[in-house]
Amino acid sequence: MKGKCKEPIFEIIEDNESLLVAKATEEDVIIGVAYDKRTCKENGIDSMDFTDIYYPKDDPYFLMKLRNKLNQWLRENHYEKFQ
């Protein structure tokens, strides 16, 4: 399938004292989430919602799954940034 990737690609776009911005790409769908570090520390990473979405198909369930994968990746690989 042209343009499809098997595994999602995760990337941190910006990381400063108060904000972390991350991007996830899977199957030509791109989401961006800005994580307020204070909010994440108090309420958890999952409390943040999409800040930027590009998707060529109408599938909100897919978007939620992709955001959950991004959150899991951040918890597993960058947990210290939210402490």
PDB file of N, CA, C and O in Angstrom:
ATOM      1  N   MET A   1       0.828  -1.181   0.000  1.00  0.00           N
ATOM      2  CA  MET A   1       0.000   0.000   0.000  1.00  0.00           C
ATOM      3  C   MET A   1       0.874   1.246   0.000  1.00  0.00           C
ATOM      4  O   MET A   1       1.645   1.462   0.924  1.00  0.00           O
ATOM      5  N   LYS A   2       0.755   2.013  -1.003  1.00  0.00           N
ATOM      6  CA  LYS A   2       1.577   3.206  -1.147  1.00  0.00           C
ATOM      7  C   LYS A   2       1.231   4.236  -0.072  1.00  0.00           C
ATOM      8  O   LYS A   2       0.077   4.506   0.203  1.00  0.00           O
ATOM      9  N   GLY A   3       2.275   4.820   0.548  1.00  0.00           N
ATOM     10  CA  GLY A   3       2.069   5.872   1.527  1.00  0.00           C
ATOM     11  C   GLY A   3       1.678   5.380   2.909  1.00  0.00           C
ATOM     12  O   GLY A   3       1.450   6.171   3.796  1.00  0.00           O
ATOM     13  N   LYS A   4       1.599   4.077   3.111  1.00  0.00           N
ATOM     14  CA  LYS A   4       1.203   3.552   4.415  1.00  0.00           C
ATOM     15  C   LYS A   4       2.455   3.089   5.156  1.00  0.00           C
ATOM     16  O   LYS A   4       3.360   2.504   4.580  1.00  0.00           O
ATOM     17  N   CYS A   5       2.487   3.350   6.449  1.00  0.00           N
ATOM     18  CA  CYS A   5       3.586   2.847   7.256  1.00  0.00           C
ATOM     19  C   CYS A   5       3.012   1.826   8.229  1.00  0.00           C
ATOM     20  O   CYS A   5       1.885   1.963   8.688  1.00  0.00           O
ATOM     21  N   LYS A   6       3.784   0.800   8.527  1.00  0.00           N
ATOM     22  CA  LYS A   6       3.297  -0.267   9.393  1.00  0.00           C
ATOM     23  C   LYS A   6       3.308   0.143  10.855  1.00  0.00           C
ATOM     24  O   LYS A   6       2.413  -0.215  11.599  1.00  0.00           O
ATOM     25  N   GLU A   7       4.292   0.854  11.270  1.00  0.00           N
ATOM     26  CA  GLU A   7       4.409   1.289  12.659  1.00  0.00           C
ATOM     27  C   GLU A   7       4.253   2.810  12.730  1.00  0.00           C
ATOM     28  O   GLU A   7       4.722   3.520  11.853  1.00  0.00           O
ATOM     29  N   PRO A   8       3.621   3.296  13.783  1.00  0.00           N
ATOM     30  CA  PRO A   8       3.508   4.752  13.923  1.00  0.00           C
ATOM     31  C   PRO A   8       4.876   5.384  14.151  1.00  0.00           C
ATOM     32  O   PRO A   8       5.783   4.758  14.689  1.00  0.00           O
ATOM     33  N   ILE A   9       5.004   6.621  13.717  1.00  0.00           N
ATOM     34  CA  ILE A   9       6.229   7.395  13.913  1.00  0.00           C
ATOM     35  C   ILE A   9       5.920   8.495  14.927  1.00  0.00           C
ATOM     36  O   ILE A   9       4.962   9.249  14.750  1.00  0.00           O
ATOM     37  N   PHE A  10       6.709   8.558  15.969  1.00  0.00           N
ATOM     38  CA  PHE A  10       6.514   9.545  17.019  1.00  0.00           C
ATOM     39  C   PHE A  10       7.692  10.507  17.035  1.00  0.00           C
ATOM     40  O   PHE A  10       8.829  10.108  16.785  1.00  0.00           O
ATOM     41  N   GLU A  11       7.413  11.752  17.351  1.00  0.00           N
ATOM     42  CA  GLU A  11       8.464  12.765  17.343  1.00  0.00           C
ATOM     43  C   GLU A  11       8.118  13.872  18.326  1.00  0.00           C
ATOM     44  O   GLU A  11       6.969  14.300  18.412  1.00  0.00           O
ATOM     45  N   ILE A  12       9.125  14.325  19.058  1.00  0.00           N
ATOM     46  CA  ILE A  12       8.956  15.501  19.905  1.00  0.00           C
ATOM     47  C   ILE A  12       9.359  16.707  19.080  1.00  0.00           C
ATOM     48  O   ILE A  12      10.476  16.776  18.572  1.00  0.00           O
ATOM     49  N   ILE A  13       8.437  17.647  18.943  1.00  0.00           N
ATOM     50  CA  ILE A  13       8.656  18.833  18.121  1.00  0.00           C
ATOM     51  C   ILE A  13       9.273  19.955  18.947  1.00  0.00           C
ATOM     52  O   ILE A  13      10.144  20.679  18.483  1.00  0.00           O
ATOM     53  N   GLU A  14       8.795  20.117  20.168  1.00  0.00           N
ATOM     54  CA  GLU A  14       9.284  21.187  21.047  1.00  0.00           C
ATOM     55  C   GLU A  14       9.249  20.686  22.480  1.00  0.00           C
ATOM     56  O   GLU A  14       8.343  19.962  22.874  1.00  0.00           O
ATOM     57  N   ASP A  15      10.245  21.069  23.239  1.00  0.00           N
ATOM     58  CA  ASP A  15      10.306  20.699  24.653  1.00  0.00           C
ATOM     59  C   ASP A  15      10.960  21.843  25.408  1.00  0.00           C
ATOM     60  O   ASP A  15      12.123  22.143  25.199  1.00  0.00           O
ATOM     61  N   ASN A  16      10.156  22.526  26.227  1.00  0.00           N
ATOM     62  CA  ASN A  16      10.717  23.581  27.052  1.00  0.00           C
ATOM     63  C   ASN A  16      10.234  23.403  28.484  1.00  0.00           C
ATOM     64  O   ASN A  16       9.655  22.371  28.818  1.00  0.00           O
ATOM     65  N   GLU A  17      10.429  24.375  29.314  1.00  0.00           N
ATOM     66  CA  GLU A  17      10.124  24.255  30.736  1.00  0.00           C
ATOM     67  C   GLU A  17       8.654  23.951  31.024  1.00  0.00           C
ATOM     68  O   GLU A  17       8.338  23.195  31.933  1.00  0.00           O
ATOM     69  N   SER A  18       7.754  24.507  30.238  1.00  0.00           N
ATOM     70  CA  SER A  18       6.333  24.349  30.545  1.00  0.00           C
ATOM     71  C   SER A  18       5.536  23.556  29.507  1.00  0.00           C
ATOM     72  O   SER A  18       4.413  23.154  29.775  1.00  0.00           O
ATOM     73  N   LEU A  19       6.108  23.305  28.345  1.00  0.00           N
ATOM     74  CA  LEU A  19       5.332  22.712  27.256  1.00  0.00           C
ATOM     75  C   LEU A  19       6.141  21.667  26.509  1.00  0.00           C
ATOM     76  O   LEU A  19       7.332  21.849  26.254  1.00  0.00           O
ATOM     77  N   LEU A  20       5.485  20.570  26.145  1.00  0.00           N
ATOM     78  CA  LEU A  20       6.073  19.576  25.262  1.00  0.00           C
ATOM     79  C   LEU A  20       5.084  19.358  24.118  1.00  0.00           C
ATOM     80  O   LEU A  20       3.900  19.114  24.368  1.00  0.00           O
ATOM     81  N   VAL A  21       5.556  19.490  22.894  1.00  0.00           N
ATOM     82  CA  VAL A  21       4.716  19.290  21.723  1.00  0.00           C
ATOM     83  C   VAL A  21       5.224  18.047  21.006  1.00  0.00           C
ATOM     84  O   VAL A  21       6.407  17.944  20.689  1.00  0.00           O
ATOM     85  N   ALA A  22       4.303  17.106  20.759  1.00  0.00           N
ATOM     86  CA  ALA A  22       4.676  15.856  20.108  1.00  0.00           C
ATOM     87  C   ALA A  22       3.766  15.591  18.915  1.00  0.00           C
ATOM     88  O   ALA A  22       2.636  16.072  18.862  1.00  0.00           O
ATOM     89  N   LYS A  23       4.286  14.797  17.979  1.00  0.00           N
ATOM     90  CA  LYS A  23       3.570  14.482  16.749  1.00  0.00           C
ATOM     91  C   LYS A  23       3.586  12.974  16.549  1.00  0.00           C
ATOM     92  O   LYS A  23       4.580  12.303  16.863  1.00  0.00           O
ATOM     93  N   ALA A  24       2.480  12.443  16.041  1.00  0.00           N
ATOM     94  CA  ALA A  24       2.405  11.029  15.682  1.00  0.00           C
ATOM     95  C   ALA A  24       1.876  10.916  14.258  1.00  0.00           C
ATOM     96  O   ALA A  24       0.952  11.631  13.876  1.00  0.00           O
ATOM     97  N   THR A  25       2.483  10.007  13.500  1.00  0.00           N
ATOM     98  CA  THR A  25       2.065   9.773  12.122  1.00  0.00           C
ATOM     99  C   THR A  25       1.869   8.275  11.925  1.00  0.00           C
ATOM    100  O   THR A  25       2.735   7.480  12.281  1.00  0.00           O
ATOM    101  N   GLU A  26       0.713   7.920  11.385  1.00  0.00           N
ATOM    102  CA  GLU A  26       0.435   6.517  11.063  1.00  0.00           C
ATOM    103  C   GLU A  26      -0.584   6.484   9.934  1.00  0.00           C
ATOM    104  O   GLU A  26      -1.596   7.182   9.978  1.00  0.00           O
ATOM    105  N   GLU A  27      -0.299   5.677   8.909  1.00  0.00           N
ATOM    106  CA  GLU A  27      -1.190   5.526   7.764  1.00  0.00           C
ATOM    107  C   GLU A  27      -1.626   6.874   7.187  1.00  0.00           C
ATOM    108  O   GLU A  27      -2.803   7.124   6.949  1.00  0.00           O
ATOM    109  N   ASP A  28      -0.674   7.769   6.981  1.00  0.00           N
ATOM    110  CA  ASP A  28      -0.919   9.099   6.416  1.00  0.00           C
ATOM    111  C   ASP A  28      -1.771   9.997   7.302  1.00  0.00           C
ATOM    112  O   ASP A  28      -2.267  11.028   6.859  1.00  0.00           O
ATOM    113  N   VAL A  29      -1.978   9.614   8.540  1.00  0.00           N
ATOM    114  CA  VAL A  29      -2.721  10.423   9.506  1.00  0.00           C
ATOM    115  C   VAL A  29      -1.697  11.059  10.435  1.00  0.00           C
ATOM    116  O   VAL A  29      -0.804  10.394  10.951  1.00  0.00           O
ATOM    117  N   ILE A  30      -1.824  12.364  10.648  1.00  0.00           N
ATOM    118  CA  ILE A  30      -0.891  13.094  11.506  1.00  0.00           C
ATOM    119  C   ILE A  30      -1.684  13.796  12.599  1.00  0.00           C
ATOM    120  O   ILE A  30      -2.664  14.480  12.316  1.00  0.00           O
ATOM    121  N   ILE A  31      -1.238  13.599  13.844  1.00  0.00           N
ATOM    122  CA  ILE A  31      -1.827  14.355  14.951  1.00  0.00           C
ATOM    123  C   ILE A  31      -0.705  15.060  15.694  1.00  0.00           C
ATOM    124  O   ILE A  31       0.428  14.592  15.720  1.00  0.00           O
ATOM    125  N   GLY A  32      -1.026  16.191  16.272  1.00  0.00           N
ATOM    126  CA  GLY A  32      -0.096  16.916  17.115  1.00  0.00           C
ATOM    127  C   GLY A  32      -0.771  17.197  18.442  1.00  0.00           C
ATOM    128  O   GLY A  32      -1.962  17.498  18.478  1.00  0.00           O
ATOM    129  N   VAL A  33      -0.026  17.056  19.512  1.00  0.00           N
ATOM    130  CA  VAL A  33      -0.572  17.312  20.836  1.00  0.00           C
ATOM    131  C   VAL A  33       0.415  18.195  21.598  1.00  0.00           C
ATOM    132  O   VAL A  33       1.601  17.905  21.637  1.00  0.00           O
ATOM    133  N   ALA A  34      -0.109  19.284  22.169  1.00  0.00           N
ATOM    134  CA  ALA A  34       0.704  20.142  23.043  1.00  0.00           C
ATOM    135  C   ALA A  34       0.387  19.731  24.475  1.00  0.00           C
ATOM    136  O   ALA A  34      -0.756  19.775  24.906  1.00  0.00           O
ATOM    137  N   TYR A  35       1.411  19.306  25.183  1.00  0.00           N
ATOM    138  CA  TYR A  35       1.258  18.852  26.560  1.00  0.00           C
ATOM    139  C   TYR A  35       1.728  19.952  27.508  1.00  0.00           C
ATOM    140  O   TYR A  35       2.906  20.304  27.498  1.00  0.00           O
ATOM    141  N   ASP A  36       0.822  20.498  28.287  1.00  0.00           N
ATOM    142  CA  ASP A  36       1.188  21.423  29.342  1.00  0.00           C
ATOM    143  C   ASP A  36       1.745  20.573  30.477  1.00  0.00           C
ATOM    144  O   ASP A  36       1.038  19.737  31.044  1.00  0.00           O
ATOM    145  N   LYS A  37       3.014  20.761  30.798  1.00  0.00           N
ATOM    146  CA  LYS A  37       3.671  19.883  31.759  1.00  0.00           C
ATOM    147  C   LYS A  37       3.040  19.950  33.141  1.00  0.00           C
ATOM    148  O   LYS A  37       2.941  18.933  33.828  1.00  0.00           O
ATOM    149  N   ARG A  38       2.599  21.115  33.557  1.00  0.00           N
ATOM    150  CA  ARG A  38       1.966  21.241  34.868  1.00  0.00           C
ATOM    151  C   ARG A  38       0.651  20.446  34.902  1.00  0.00           C
ATOM    152  O   ARG A  38       0.382  19.703  35.840  1.00  0.00           O
ATOM    153  N   THR A  39      -0.156  20.593  33.854  1.00  0.00           N
ATOM    154  CA  THR A  39      -1.425  19.853  33.776  1.00  0.00           C
ATOM    155  C   THR A  39      -1.170  18.357  33.758  1.00  0.00           C
ATOM    156  O   THR A  39      -1.868  17.588  34.430  1.00  0.00           O
ATOM    157  N   CYS A  40      -0.179  17.925  32.997  1.00  0.00           N
ATOM    158  CA  CYS A  40       0.141  16.504  32.926  1.00  0.00           C
ATOM    159  C   CYS A  40       0.621  15.971  34.273  1.00  0.00           C
ATOM    160  O   CYS A  40       0.297  14.846  34.648  1.00  0.00           O
ATOM    161  N   LYS A  41       1.391  16.768  34.983  1.00  0.00           N
ATOM    162  CA  LYS A  41       1.871  16.341  36.299  1.00  0.00           C
ATOM    163  C   LYS A  41       0.699  16.170  37.264  1.00  0.00           C
ATOM    164  O   LYS A  41       0.654  15.224  38.036  1.00  0.00           O
ATOM    165  N   GLU A  42      -0.280  17.071  37.195  1.00  0.00           N
ATOM    166  CA  GLU A  42      -1.428  17.022  38.104  1.00  0.00           C
ATOM    167  C   GLU A  42      -2.491  16.023  37.665  1.00  0.00           C
ATOM    168  O   GLU A  42      -3.087  15.345  38.500  1.00  0.00           O
ATOM    169  N   ASN A  43      -2.757  15.931  36.346  1.00  0.00           N
ATOM    170  CA  ASN A  43      -3.887  15.131  35.857  1.00  0.00           C
ATOM    171  C   ASN A  43      -3.493  13.955  34.968  1.00  0.00           C
ATOM    172  O   ASN A  43      -4.356  13.209  34.541  1.00  0.00           O
ATOM    173  N   GLY A  44      -2.216  13.829  34.621  1.00  0.00           N
ATOM    174  CA  GLY A  44      -1.759  12.740  33.766  1.00  0.00           C
ATOM    175  C   GLY A  44      -1.685  13.143  32.300  1.00  0.00           C
ATOM    176  O   GLY A  44      -2.360  14.065  31.851  1.00  0.00           O
ATOM    177  N   ILE A  45      -0.867  12.418  31.581  1.00  0.00           N
ATOM    178  CA  ILE A  45      -0.654  12.688  30.161  1.00  0.00           C
ATOM    179  C   ILE A  45      -1.956  12.544  29.371  1.00  0.00           C
ATOM    180  O   ILE A  45      -2.223  13.294  28.440  1.00  0.00           O
ATOM    181  N   ASP A  46      -2.794  11.599  29.760  1.00  0.00           N
ATOM    182  CA  ASP A  46      -4.027  11.338  29.012  1.00  0.00           C
ATOM    183  C   ASP A  46      -5.046  12.464  29.116  1.00  0.00           C
ATOM    184  O   ASP A  46      -6.053  12.453  28.413  1.00  0.00           O
ATOM    185  N   SER A  47      -4.801  13.442  29.981  1.00  0.00           N
ATOM    186  CA  SER A  47      -5.753  14.551  30.132  1.00  0.00           C
ATOM    187  C   SER A  47      -5.670  15.555  28.988  1.00  0.00           C
ATOM    188  O   SER A  47      -6.564  16.375  28.820  1.00  0.00           O
ATOM    189  N   MET A  48      -4.625  15.477  28.171  1.00  0.00           N
ATOM    190  CA  MET A  48      -4.450  16.427  27.078  1.00  0.00           C
ATOM    191  C   MET A  48      -5.196  15.940  25.836  1.00  0.00           C
ATOM    192  O   MET A  48      -5.311  14.755  25.577  1.00  0.00           O
ATOM    193  N   ASP A  49      -5.698  16.894  25.047  1.00  0.00           N
ATOM    194  CA  ASP A  49      -6.446  16.566  23.836  1.00  0.00           C
ATOM    195  C   ASP A  49      -5.662  17.041  22.618  1.00  0.00           C
ATOM    196  O   ASP A  49      -4.660  17.732  22.730  1.00  0.00           O
ATOM    197  N   PHE A  50      -6.147  16.680  21.435  1.00  0.00           N
ATOM    198  CA  PHE A  50      -5.478  17.074  20.196  1.00  0.00           C
ATOM    199  C   PHE A  50      -5.387  18.592  20.101  1.00  0.00           C
ATOM    200  O   PHE A  50      -6.323  19.292  20.454  1.00  0.00           O
ATOM    201  N   THR A  51      -4.278  19.078  19.587  1.00  0.00           N
ATOM    202  CA  THR A  51      -4.166  20.495  19.299  1.00  0.00           C
ATOM    203  C   THR A  51      -4.099  20.731  17.798  1.00  0.00           C
ATOM    204  O   THR A  51      -4.401  21.808  17.325  1.00  0.00           O
ATOM    205  N   ASP A  52      -3.716  19.708  17.053  1.00  0.00           N
ATOM    206  CA  ASP A  52      -3.622  19.829  15.609  1.00  0.00           C
ATOM    207  C   ASP A  52      -3.873  18.444  15.022  1.00  0.00           C
ATOM    208  O   ASP A  52      -3.309  17.463  15.489  1.00  0.00           O
ATOM    209  N   ILE A  53      -4.734  18.372  14.044  1.00  0.00           N
ATOM    210  CA  ILE A  53      -5.066  17.084  13.445  1.00  0.00           C
ATOM    211  C   ILE A  53      -5.076  17.235  11.929  1.00  0.00           C
ATOM    212  O   ILE A  53      -5.646  18.171  11.401  1.00  0.00           O
ATOM    213  N   TYR A  54      -4.434  16.310  11.267  1.00  0.00           N
ATOM    214  CA  TYR A  54      -4.593  16.200   9.821  1.00  0.00           C
ATOM    215  C   TYR A  54      -4.916  14.742   9.538  1.00  0.00           C
ATOM    216  O   TYR A  54      -4.140  13.860   9.865  1.00  0.00           O
ATOM    217  N   TYR A  55      -6.049  14.502   9.000  1.00  0.00           N
ATOM    218  CA  TYR A  55      -6.371  13.130   8.628  1.00  0.00           C
ATOM    219  C   TYR A  55      -7.245  13.128   7.379  1.00  0.00           C
ATOM    220  O   TYR A  55      -8.202  13.876   7.291  1.00  0.00           O
ATOM    221  N   PRO A  56      -6.886  12.278   6.449  1.00  0.00           N
ATOM    222  CA  PRO A  56      -7.638  12.247   5.193  1.00  0.00           C
ATOM    223  C   PRO A  56      -8.866  11.340   5.236  1.00  0.00           C
ATOM    224  O   PRO A  56      -9.487  11.107   4.225  1.00  0.00           O
ATOM    225  N   LYS A  57      -9.190  10.812   6.394  1.00  0.00           N
ATOM    226  CA  LYS A  57     -10.358   9.946   6.497  1.00  0.00           C
ATOM    227  C   LYS A  57     -11.129  10.277   7.765  1.00  0.00           C
ATOM    228  O   LYS A  57     -10.575  10.792   8.724  1.00  0.00           O
ATOM    229  N   ASP A  58     -12.400   9.998   7.753  1.00  0.00           N
ATOM    230  CA  ASP A  58     -13.250  10.269   8.912  1.00  0.00           C
ATOM    231  C   ASP A  58     -13.308   9.036   9.795  1.00  0.00           C
ATOM    232  O   ASP A  58     -14.127   8.146   9.579  1.00  0.00           O
ATOM    233  N   ASP A  59     -12.416   8.984  10.761  1.00  0.00           N
ATOM    234  CA  ASP A  59     -12.362   7.841  11.661  1.00  0.00           C
ATOM    235  C   ASP A  59     -11.891   8.318  13.029  1.00  0.00           C
ATOM    236  O   ASP A  59     -10.722   8.204  13.360  1.00  0.00           O
ATOM    237  N   PRO A  60     -12.788   8.887  13.833  1.00  0.00           N
ATOM    238  CA  PRO A  60     -12.381   9.400  15.142  1.00  0.00           C
ATOM    239  C   PRO A  60     -11.805   8.322  16.055  1.00  0.00           C
ATOM    240  O   PRO A  60     -10.945   8.604  16.885  1.00  0.00           O
ATOM    241  N   TYR A  61     -12.247   7.077  15.896  1.00  0.00           N
ATOM    242  CA  TYR A  61     -11.705   5.984  16.707  1.00  0.00           C
ATOM    243  C   TYR A  61     -10.221   5.789  16.413  1.00  0.00           C
ATOM    244  O   TYR A  61      -9.408   5.603  17.310  1.00  0.00           O
ATOM    245  N   PHE A  62      -9.846   5.872  15.132  1.00  0.00           N
ATOM    246  CA  PHE A  62      -8.441   5.749  14.747  1.00  0.00           C
ATOM    247  C   PHE A  62      -7.614   6.866  15.381  1.00  0.00           C
ATOM    248  O   PHE A  62      -6.512   6.644  15.876  1.00  0.00           O
ATOM    249  N   LEU A  63      -8.160   8.089  15.386  1.00  0.00           N
ATOM    250  CA  LEU A  63      -7.453   9.222  15.981  1.00  0.00           C
ATOM    251  C   LEU A  63      -7.224   9.011  17.474  1.00  0.00           C
ATOM    252  O   LEU A  63      -6.142   9.293  17.993  1.00  0.00           O
ATOM    253  N   MET A  64      -8.232   8.522  18.162  1.00  0.00           N
ATOM    254  CA  MET A  64      -8.086   8.280  19.607  1.00  0.00           C
ATOM    255  C   MET A  64      -7.043   7.193  19.868  1.00  0.00           C
ATOM    256  O   MET A  64      -6.240   7.307  20.784  1.00  0.00           O
ATOM    257  N   LYS A  65      -7.054   6.144  19.050  1.00  0.00           N
ATOM    258  CA  LYS A  65      -6.054   5.084  19.220  1.00  0.00           C
ATOM    259  C   LYS A  65      -4.649   5.629  18.969  1.00  0.00           C
ATOM    260  O   LYS A  65      -3.712   5.285  19.694  1.00  0.00           O
ATOM    261  N   LEU A  66      -4.500   6.477  17.960  1.00  0.00           N
ATOM    262  CA  LEU A  66      -3.189   7.049  17.656  1.00  0.00           C
ATOM    263  C   LEU A  66      -2.734   7.958  18.791  1.00  0.00           C
ATOM    264  O   LEU A  66      -1.575   7.932  19.193  1.00  0.00           O
ATOM    265  N   ARG A  67      -3.635   8.775  19.340  1.00  0.00           N
ATOM    266  CA  ARG A  67      -3.271   9.613  20.483  1.00  0.00           C
ATOM    267  C   ARG A  67      -2.864   8.748  21.675  1.00  0.00           C
ATOM    268  O   ARG A  67      -1.899   9.048  22.371  1.00  0.00           O
ATOM    269  N   ASN A  68      -3.573   7.666  21.912  1.00  0.00           N
ATOM    270  CA  ASN A  68      -3.222   6.767  23.011  1.00  0.00           C
ATOM    271  C   ASN A  68      -1.847   6.142  22.804  1.00  0.00           C
ATOM    272  O   ASN A  68      -1.078   5.985  23.759  1.00  0.00           O
ATOM    273  N   LYS A  69      -1.517   5.796  21.553  1.00  0.00           N
ATOM    274  CA  LYS A  69      -0.178   5.261  21.256  1.00  0.00           C
ATOM    275  C   LYS A  69       0.891   6.319  21.509  1.00  0.00           C
ATOM    276  O   LYS A  69       1.966   6.014  22.037  1.00  0.00           O
ATOM    277  N   LEU A  70       0.608   7.561  21.121  1.00  0.00           N
ATOM    278  CA  LEU A  70       1.549   8.650  21.369  1.00  0.00           C
ATOM    279  C   LEU A  70       1.755   8.841  22.871  1.00  0.00           C
ATOM    280  O   LEU A  70       2.888   8.960  23.343  1.00  0.00           O
ATOM    281  N   ASN A  71       0.665   8.854  23.628  1.00  0.00           N
ATOM    282  CA  ASN A  71       0.771   9.002  25.077  1.00  0.00           C
ATOM    283  C   ASN A  71       1.573   7.860  25.696  1.00  0.00           C
ATOM    284  O   ASN A  71       2.409   8.086  26.573  1.00  0.00           O
ATOM    285  N   GLN A  72       1.345   6.639  25.234  1.00  0.00           N
ATOM    286  CA  GLN A  72       2.085   5.482  25.751  1.00  0.00           C
ATOM    287  C   GLN A  72       3.573   5.613  25.437  1.00  0.00           C
ATOM    288  O   GLN A  72       4.425   5.344  26.279  1.00  0.00           O
ATOM    289  N   TRP A  73       3.895   6.034  24.216  1.00  0.00           N
ATOM    290  CA  TRP A  73       5.291   6.224  23.825  1.00  0.00           C
ATOM    291  C   TRP A  73       5.963   7.264  24.719  1.00  0.00           C
ATOM    292  O   TRP A  73       7.091   7.069  25.167  1.00  0.00           O
ATOM    293  N   LEU A  74       5.251   8.367  24.992  1.00  0.00           N
ATOM    294  CA  LEU A  74       5.809   9.397  25.867  1.00  0.00           C
ATOM    295  C   LEU A  74       6.011   8.861  27.279  1.00  0.00           C
ATOM    296  O   LEU A  74       7.030   9.136  27.910  1.00  0.00           O
ATOM    297  N   ARG A  75       5.053   8.104  27.789  1.00  0.00           N
ATOM    298  CA  ARG A  75       5.200   7.526  29.139  1.00  0.00           C
ATOM    299  C   ARG A  75       6.397   6.593  29.209  1.00  0.00           C
ATOM    300  O   ARG A  75       7.151   6.608  30.178  1.00  0.00           O
ATOM    301  N   GLU A  76       6.578   5.769  28.186  1.00  0.00           N
ATOM    302  CA  GLU A  76       7.649   4.775  28.190  1.00  0.00           C
ATOM    303  C   GLU A  76       9.026   5.374  27.929  1.00  0.00           C
ATOM    304  O   GLU A  76      10.020   4.874  28.451  1.00  0.00           O
ATOM    305  N   ASN A  77       9.099   6.426  27.130  1.00  0.00           N
ATOM    306  CA  ASN A  77      10.395   6.943  26.694  1.00  0.00           C
ATOM    307  C   ASN A  77      10.760   8.323  27.219  1.00  0.00           C
ATOM    308  O   ASN A  77      11.935   8.687  27.169  1.00  0.00           O
ATOM    309  N   HIS A  78       9.797   9.085  27.685  1.00  0.00           N
ATOM    310  CA  HIS A  78      10.075  10.455  28.097  1.00  0.00           C
ATOM    311  C   HIS A  78       9.334  10.842  29.370  1.00  0.00           C
ATOM    312  O   HIS A  78       9.000  12.006  29.569  1.00  0.00           O
ATOM    313  N   TYR A  79       9.068   9.884  30.232  1.00  0.00           N
ATOM    314  CA  TYR A  79       8.308  10.115  31.459  1.00  0.00           C
ATOM    315  C   TYR A  79       8.931  11.205  32.325  1.00  0.00           C
ATOM    316  O   TYR A  79       8.237  12.020  32.914  1.00  0.00           O
ATOM    317  N   GLU A  80      10.248  11.257  32.352  1.00  0.00           N
ATOM    318  CA  GLU A  80      10.962  12.212  33.197  1.00  0.00           C
ATOM    319  C   GLU A  80      10.668  13.662  32.815  1.00  0.00           C
ATOM    320  O   GLU A  80      10.788  14.560  33.645  1.00  0.00           O
ATOM    321  N   LYS A  81      10.293  13.904  31.599  1.00  0.00           N
ATOM    322  CA  LYS A  81       9.999  15.269  31.155  1.00  0.00           C
ATOM    323  C   LYS A  81       8.746  15.843  31.806  1.00  0.00           C
ATOM    324  O   LYS A  81       8.518  17.041  31.797  1.00  0.00           O
ATOM    325  N   PHE A  82       7.915  14.970  32.363  1.00  0.00           N
ATOM    326  CA  PHE A  82       6.660  15.403  32.975  1.00  0.00           C
ATOM    327  C   PHE A  82       6.720  15.407  34.508  1.00  0.00           C
ATOM    328  O   PHE A  82       5.712  15.595  35.163  1.00  0.00           O
ATOM    329  N   GLN A  83       7.887  15.190  35.066  1.00  0.00           N
ATOM    330  CA  GLN A  83       8.029  15.166  36.528  1.00  0.00           C
ATOM    331  C   GLN A  83       8.431  16.506  37.075  1.00  0.00           C
ATOM    332  O   GLN A  83       8.975  17.333  36.476  1.00  0.00           O
TER     333      GLN A  83
END
